[in-house]
Coordinates of C-alpha atoms in Angstrom, one line a residue:
Chain A
M1 CA 17.9 -1.6 -36.6
S2 CA 16.7 -4.4 -36.4
L3 CA 17.7 -5.4 -33.7
A4 CA 16.2 -2.0 -31.9
V5 CA 12.6 -3.6 -30.9
P6 CA 13.6 -6.3 -29.2
L7 CA 15.8 -4.6 -26.8
P8 CA 14.0 -2.6 -25.3
V9 CA 11.4 -5.7 -24.1
A10 CA 14.4 -7.9 -23.6
L11 CA 15.4 -5.5 -21.2
S12 CA 11.9 -5.3 -19.3
L13 CA 11.3 -8.6 -18.8
L14 CA 14.7 -9.1 -17.6
L15 CA 13.9 -6.4 -15.2
A16 CA 10.9 -8.3 -14.1
I17 CA 12.3 -11.7 -13.8
L18 CA 15.9 -10.5 -12.3
A19 CA 14.0 -7.9 -9.8
P20 CA 12.4 -10.0 -7.1
R21 CA 15.2 -12.4 -7.0
A22 CA 17.2 -9.3 -6.4
V23 CA 15.9 -7.6 -3.1
R24 CA 14.8 -10.9 -1.6
R25 CA 16.9 -10.1 1.3
T26 CA 17.4 -6.5 0.7
A27 CA 16.0 -3.9 3.7
P28 CA 12.7 -2.7 2.1
A29 CA 13.2 0.8 2.2
L30 CA 16.0 1.0 -0.4
A31 CA 14.3 -2.4 -1.9
A32 CA 11.4 0.1 -2.9
R33 CA 13.7 3.0 -4.3
G34 CA 15.7 1.0 -5.7
L35 CA 13.4 -0.9 -7.7
V36 CA 11.5 2.1 -8.2
V37 CA 14.1 4.3 -10.0
A38 CA 15.1 0.7 -12.4
A39 CA 11.2 0.8 -13.5
V40 CA 11.7 4.2 -14.1
V41 CA 14.5 4.2 -16.2
T42 CA 14.0 1.1 -18.2
S43 CA 9.9 2.5 -19.6
G44 CA 12.0 5.5 -20.4
A45 CA 14.4 3.7 -22.2
Y46 CA 11.4 1.8 -23.8
A47 CA 9.7 4.8 -24.3
A48 CA 13.2 6.5 -25.7
C49 CA 13.3 2.9 -28.4
L50 CA 10.1 3.0 -29.2
L51 CA 9.7 7.4 -30.4
M52 CA 13.1 7.1 -32.3
L53 CA 12.2 4.0 -34.1
A54 CA 8.8 5.3 -34.7
S55 CA 9.8 9.0 -36.1
T56 CA 11.4 6.4 -39.1
L57 CA 7.6 6.0 -39.9
M58 CA 7.1 9.8 -40.3
E59 CA 10.2 10.0 -42.3
D60 CA 8.7 8.0 -44.6
L61 CA 5.7 9.2 -44.5
L62 CA 6.9 12.7 -45.9
P63 CA 7.3 13.3 -49.8
L64 CA 10.9 14.3 -49.5
S65 CA 12.4 11.7 -47.1
T66 CA 15.4 10.1 -48.4
S67 CA 15.0 7.0 -46.3
D68 CA 13.6 4.7 -48.8
G69 CA 11.5 3.1 -47.0
G70 CA 13.6 1.0 -45.0
A71 CA 12.1 1.1 -41.5
G72 CA 8.2 -0.1 -42.5
P73 CA 6.7 -3.0 -39.9
I74 CA 9.6 -2.2 -37.5
A75 CA 8.2 1.6 -37.4
A76 CA 4.4 0.6 -37.8
V77 CA 4.9 -1.5 -34.1
A78 CA 7.2 0.6 -32.3
A79 CA 4.0 3.2 -33.5
V80 CA 1.5 0.6 -32.2
L81 CA 3.3 0.1 -28.7
L82 CA 4.0 3.8 -28.0
A83 CA -0.2 5.0 -29.1
W84 CA -0.9 1.2 -27.1
G85 CA 0.7 2.6 -23.7
L86 CA 0.2 6.4 -23.6
W87 CA -3.4 5.2 -23.5
R88 CA -2.9 3.2 -20.9
L89 CA -1.2 5.7 -19.3
A90 CA -3.6 8.4 -19.2
G91 CA -6.1 5.7 -17.9
D92 CA -3.7 4.6 -14.8
L93 CA -2.8 8.3 -14.1
A94 CA -6.8 8.6 -14.5
V95 CA -7.9 5.9 -12.2
R96 CA -5.5 6.0 -9.2
R97 CA -6.5 10.2 -9.1
G98 CA -10.8 9.3 -9.4
M99 CA -9.4 6.7 -6.2
R100 CA -7.1 9.5 -3.9
R101 CA -10.4 12.0 -4.8
R102 CA -13.5 9.4 -3.8
L103 CA -10.7 7.8 -0.7
R104 CA -10.2 11.5 0.4
G105 CA -14.1 12.2 0.6
V106 CA -14.9 9.1 2.8
G107 CA -14.5 11.5 5.7
R108 CA -12.6 13.9 7.5
P109 CA -10.2 12.9 10.4
R110 CA -11.1 15.6 12.9
G111 CA -8.5 15.4 15.3
S112 CA -7.1 11.7 15.3
G113 CA -5.7 11.2 12.0
L114 CA -8.5 8.5 11.6
V115 CA -11.2 8.1 9.7
V116 CA -13.9 5.2 10.0
A117 CA -16.1 3.5 8.2
E118 CA -19.5 1.2 10.2
W119 CA -19.3 -1.9 7.8
D120 CA -18.1 -5.8 8.0
E121 CA -15.4 -6.2 5.9
P122 CA -12.1 -5.3 6.9
H123 CA -10.2 -3.1 5.6
A124 CA -7.5 -0.4 6.2
L125 CA -6.2 2.1 4.1
A126 CA -3.6 5.1 3.6
V127 CA -5.3 7.9 2.4
P128 CA -2.2 9.8 0.7
G129 CA -2.7 14.3 1.2
R130 CA -1.6 16.6 3.2
P131 CA -1.3 15.1 5.8
G132 CA -3.3 12.2 4.5
H133 CA -5.0 10.5 6.8
V134 CA -5.8 6.1 7.9
L135 CA -9.7 4.5 6.7
V136 CA -10.3 2.3 8.4
T137 CA -13.7 -0.6 8.5
T138 CA -15.0 -1.4 12.1
G139 CA -14.7 -5.0 10.8
M140 CA -11.0 -3.9 10.7
L141 CA -11.3 -2.8 13.7
R142 CA -12.8 -5.6 15.4
A143 CA -10.9 -9.0 14.6
L144 CA -7.9 -7.2 16.2
D145 CA -7.2 -6.6 20.1
A146 CA -5.7 -4.0 20.9
G147 CA -2.1 -4.2 20.8
E148 CA -3.0 -5.1 17.3
R149 CA -4.6 -1.8 15.9
R150 CA -2.4 -0.6 17.1
A151 CA 0.4 -2.2 14.9
M152 CA -2.0 -1.6 12.6
L153 CA -2.7 1.9 13.0
A154 CA 1.2 2.3 13.1
H155 CA 1.2 0.2 9.4
E156 CA -0.9 2.6 7.5
R157 CA 0.9 5.7 9.3
A158 CA 4.1 4.7 8.0
H159 CA 2.2 4.4 4.1
L160 CA 1.8 8.5 5.2
T161 CA 5.3 9.6 6.6
R162 CA 7.2 7.6 4.7
H163 CA 4.9 8.7 0.7
H164 CA 4.7 5.3 -0.8
D165 CA 1.6 6.1 -2.8
R166 CA 4.2 8.2 -4.8
L167 CA 7.0 5.1 -4.9
V168 CA 4.2 3.1 -5.9
S169 CA 2.7 5.9 -8.0
W170 CA 5.6 6.1 -10.4
A171 CA 6.2 2.0 -10.3
A172 CA 2.8 1.9 -12.0
A173 CA 2.9 4.6 -14.6
A174 CA 6.1 2.7 -15.4
A175 CA 4.6 -0.9 -15.6
A176 CA 1.1 1.1 -16.9
F177 CA 3.3 2.4 -19.7
D178 CA 5.5 -0.4 -20.2
P179 CA 3.6 -4.1 -19.4
F180 CA 6.4 -5.9 -19.2
L181 CA 7.2 -4.2 -16.0
A182 CA 3.5 -5.3 -13.8
S183 CA 5.7 -7.6 -11.6
V184 CA 7.6 -5.1 -10.8
R185 CA 4.7 -2.7 -10.2
D186 CA 3.8 -5.8 -8.2
E187 CA 6.9 -6.4 -6.2
V188 CA 7.3 -2.4 -5.6
A189 CA 3.5 -2.5 -3.6
H190 CA 5.1 -6.1 -2.3
Q191 CA 8.5 -3.8 -0.7
A192 CA 5.8 -0.8 0.3
E193 CA 4.1 -3.3 2.7
R194 CA 7.3 -5.3 3.8
W195 CA 8.7 -1.8 4.8
A196 CA 5.1 -0.2 6.9
D197 CA 5.8 -3.5 8.8
E198 CA 9.1 -2.7 9.9
E199 CA 8.0 1.1 10.1
A200 CA 5.3 -0.6 12.5
A201 CA 7.1 -3.2 14.2
A202 CA 9.7 -0.8 15.7
V203 CA 6.8 1.7 16.6
V204 CA 5.8 -0.6 18.8
G205 CA 8.5 -2.9 19.6
D206 CA 7.5 -5.8 19.0
R207 CA 7.8 -7.6 15.4
A208 CA 5.9 -10.7 16.5
L209 CA 2.9 -8.2 17.5
V210 CA 3.3 -6.9 13.8
A211 CA 3.4 -10.3 12.1
R212 CA 0.2 -11.6 14.3
A213 CA -2.0 -8.2 13.6
V214 CA -1.0 -9.5 9.4
T215 CA -1.8 -12.7 10.1
R216 CA -5.3 -11.8 12.0
A217 CA -6.5 -9.2 9.4
A218 CA -5.9 -11.3 6.3
L219 CA -8.4 -14.0 8.1
A220 CA -11.0 -11.2 9.3
G221 CA -13.6 -12.2 6.6
H222 CA -12.5 -15.4 6.1
P223 CA -14.3 -18.0 8.1
P224 CA -12.7 -21.3 8.5
S225 CA -13.7 -23.7 5.5
P226 CA -11.3 -22.7 3.6
A227 CA -12.4 -22.6 -0.6
T228 CA -9.3 -20.3 -0.4
S229 CA -6.7 -22.9 -0.4
G230 CA -4.5 -22.6 -3.4
T231 CA -0.2 -22.5 -3.9
G232 CA 0.7 -19.7 -2.1
G233 CA 2.4 -17.1 -3.6
S234 CA 1.2 -14.0 -1.8
G235 CA 3.1 -11.6 -0.5
I236 CA 1.2 -12.1 3.2
L237 CA 3.3 -15.7 4.0
H238 CA 6.3 -14.0 3.0
R239 CA 5.0 -11.0 5.7
V240 CA 5.0 -12.7 8.4
R241 CA 7.6 -14.9 7.6
A242 CA 10.1 -11.7 7.4
L243 CA 8.7 -10.4 10.6
S244 CA 10.0 -13.6 12.1
H245 CA 13.3 -12.6 11.0
P246 CA 15.3 -9.6 11.9
A247 CA 15.0 -6.6 10.7
P248 CA 16.8 -7.5 6.8
D249 CA 20.0 -5.3 6.3
S250 CA 21.6 -6.0 2.8
E251 CA 22.5 -4.2 0.1
R252 CA 23.8 -7.2 -2.2
G253 CA 20.4 -7.0 -4.3
I254 CA 20.9 -3.0 -5.3
V255 CA 24.3 -3.1 -7.6
L256 CA 21.8 -5.8 -9.5
L257 CA 19.8 -3.1 -10.2
L258 CA 22.0 -0.2 -10.8
V259 CA 23.5 -2.8 -13.1
L260 CA 20.3 -3.3 -14.9
I261 CA 19.8 0.7 -15.4
A262 CA 23.7 1.5 -16.0
V263 CA 22.0 -1.1 -19.4
A264 CA 19.3 0.6 -19.8
V265 CA 21.2 3.8 -19.8
A266 CA 23.6 2.2 -22.1
E267 CA 20.6 0.6 -24.4
V268 CA 19.1 4.2 -24.9
A269 CA 22.7 5.4 -26.7
V270 CA 23.1 2.0 -28.2
V271 CA 19.2 3.1 -30.8
A272 CA 20.1 6.6 -30.3
A273 CA 23.1 5.8 -32.0
A274 CA 21.7 3.7 -35.1
W275 CA 19.1 6.1 -34.8
L276 CA 21.6 9.0 -36.2
A277 CA 23.4 6.6 -38.3
Chain B
M1 CA 11.2 2.8 21.4
R2 CA 8.0 0.5 22.9
G3 CA 5.4 3.3 24.5
H4 CA 6.1 6.0 22.9
R5 CA 3.7 6.7 20.4
A6 CA 3.8 10.0 17.6
H7 CA 1.2 12.7 17.8
G8 CA -1.4 12.3 17.8
A9 CA -1.1 7.9 17.2
L10 CA -3.1 8.4 20.4
A11 CA -5.4 9.8 19.3
A12 CA -6.5 7.3 16.0
E13 CA -6.5 4.6 18.8
V14 CA -8.7 6.0 21.5
V15 CA -11.0 6.4 18.7
A16 CA -9.8 2.8 17.4
A17 CA -10.9 1.4 20.3
L18 CA -14.3 3.0 20.7
A19 CA -15.1 1.4 17.4
A20 CA -14.2 -1.1 17.9
A21 CA -16.4 -1.9 21.2
E22 CA -19.8 -3.1 20.6
A23 CA -20.8 -0.6 23.9
P24 CA -19.8 2.5 25.4
L25 CA -16.3 2.9 27.4
S26 CA -15.4 4.7 30.4
P27 CA -12.0 6.1 30.0
A28 CA -10.6 3.5 32.3
E29 CA -11.7 1.0 29.8
V30 CA -10.1 2.9 27.1
Q31 CA -7.1 2.6 29.4
A32 CA -7.1 -1.2 30.0
A33 CA -7.7 -1.3 26.8
L34 CA -4.7 0.5 25.2
G35 CA -2.2 -0.5 27.8
S36 CA -0.7 0.1 30.6
E37 CA 1.8 2.5 29.9
L38 CA -0.7 5.1 29.3
G39 CA -2.1 7.1 32.6
E40 CA -5.9 7.4 33.0
D41 CA -5.9 11.4 33.4
K42 CA -3.9 10.9 29.7
V43 CA -6.7 9.3 28.2
Q44 CA -9.2 11.0 30.1
A45 CA -7.8 14.3 28.1
T46 CA -7.9 12.6 24.5
L47 CA -11.8 11.6 25.4
V48 CA -12.6 15.2 25.9
R49 CA -10.5 16.7 23.3
L50 CA -12.6 14.6 20.7
W51 CA -15.9 15.0 22.4
E52 CA -15.6 19.0 22.1
I53 CA -14.2 18.5 18.6
G54 CA -17.8 16.2 17.7
V55 CA -15.9 13.3 16.9
V56 CA -17.2 10.6 20.1
A57 CA -20.1 11.2 21.9
R58 CA -20.2 11.0 26.1
R59 CA -23.3 10.4 28.5
P60 CA -23.5 10.4 32.2
V61 CA -22.6 7.3 34.3
E62 CA -23.9 8.0 38.0
G63 CA -21.2 9.3 39.8
R64 CA -18.2 8.0 37.5
G65 CA -17.3 10.1 35.1
H66 CA -19.2 10.0 31.7
V67 CA -18.6 6.4 29.2
Y68 CA -18.4 8.0 25.1
W69 CA -18.5 5.5 22.1
P70 CA -18.1 6.7 18.9
M71 CA -20.6 8.7 16.3
R72 CA -21.9 6.3 14.3
D73 CA -24.1 8.5 12.1
A74 CA -20.6 9.8 11.1
A75 CA -19.2 6.2 10.2
A76 CA -22.1 4.4 8.9
D77 CA -21.9 7.5 5.8
A78 CA -18.4 7.0 5.9
A79 CA -19.6 3.1 5.0
S80 CA -21.3 3.8 1.9
R81 CA -18.8 6.4 0.2
M82 CA -16.3 4.1 1.3
R83 CA -18.6 0.7 -0.4
T84 CA -18.7 3.3 -3.9
A85 CA -14.5 4.5 -4.1
L86 CA -13.9 0.5 -3.8
A87 CA -16.2 -1.0 -5.8
G88 CA -15.7 -2.5 -9.5
R89 CA -11.9 -4.0 -10.1
R90 CA -9.8 -1.3 -11.6
P91 CA -10.3 1.0 -8.5
K92 CA -9.5 -1.3 -6.5
R93 CA -6.5 -3.1 -8.0
A94 CA -5.4 1.2 -7.5
A95 CA -6.6 1.5 -4.1
L96 CA -3.7 2.9 -2.7
R97 CA -2.4 0.6 0.1
Q98 CA -4.7 -1.9 2.2
F99 CA -3.2 -3.3 5.1
V100 CA -3.8 -6.7 3.7
T101 CA -5.0 -7.5 0.1
S102 CA -7.5 -10.3 -0.5
L103 CA -6.3 -13.6 0.9
R104 CA -6.5 -15.2 -2.9
G105 CA -3.8 -17.9 -3.9
V106 CA -2.9 -18.2 0.1
D107 CA -3.8 -21.3 1.9
A108 CA -5.3 -19.7 5.0
D109 CA -4.7 -22.4 7.2
R110 CA -1.1 -22.4 6.5
L111 CA -1.8 -18.8 7.9
R112 CA -3.9 -20.1 10.7
A113 CA -1.4 -22.7 11.8
L114 CA 1.0 -19.0 11.6
L115 CA -0.8 -17.3 13.4
V116 CA -1.5 -20.3 16.7
R117 CA 2.3 -20.3 16.4
L118 CA 2.6 -16.5 17.3
R119 CA 0.7 -16.7 20.2
S120 CA 2.3 -19.0 22.0

């Protein structure tokens, strides 16, 4: 029983470490979906384990309990993690809902599916809804030429038509409850960007054009004196590089994700068996 | 696929081109900005439809039809609401997807070098 607490944490960490490597050469549409399923199943396993462990605490508190208090500190830790996770989950849902409402309220996309904001800061984002629209600033539009604008609009429309907001929301909810999954959430967001890049490249028929649009948009608002130097690691360079190669189509990474999902399910079974025993 | 536009995509590109321009544009100028494969009549029809629903404004130019520009008031209002929506760190992180997120941690010089290579 005492092994039951480290198990879900270990699985979450394993997923967090392996997931980005696993999907490195996987097609982004498959990678994003696979990662979301793995994250949701893993956080579900984490929740189930915490719930079972915490419930032994309740038994201890009952005067008629037959258990003689072996669960003590482990159950307490599980209960705290459970409460903390639920608190974070509620916060994440509230922030996202509020954000979506405020972005929808920015303007109505009459006739064009596009809302333009007169603002120098370069932003372009997809505002989900029925049917959803694109919100873009003049700062972004003026940083791009006509072809790049077309690539950017196709990218944002891909987010809408492929419902990337749902994928990212599921991953964010999983990571809110199970904080060890934060890097998986970020990888899902990155894969959604890659996916939209690939869709935009298919629409405009020019991978280099999309790469140029991404690069120029990233540099917009960054004056030539770079105080921004760092060690790389951002998704932008990866996106640009990926666009300079043919579209990826490997399905290898998904096998590893499937194994992790199976492990998560098995883990719940193990803890459940220990709990019922 | 090249040249094919999804339904509604042309209207968005037209609005984007007008918003990016410094001065009002004629249909021919919009067409030139968007690329050659479009007919001017198609661009013209889109501009008229956008004008009819009040998304863009226009004024006649002697002997050469109209020039068009986006409704700036709506764009200014949108900007102030967008600023409010994106204010603060948590909302920004939760913001759906932006075309590019911040460049924090990226060498801007490396990106500039990449851009030069992409253009050649």
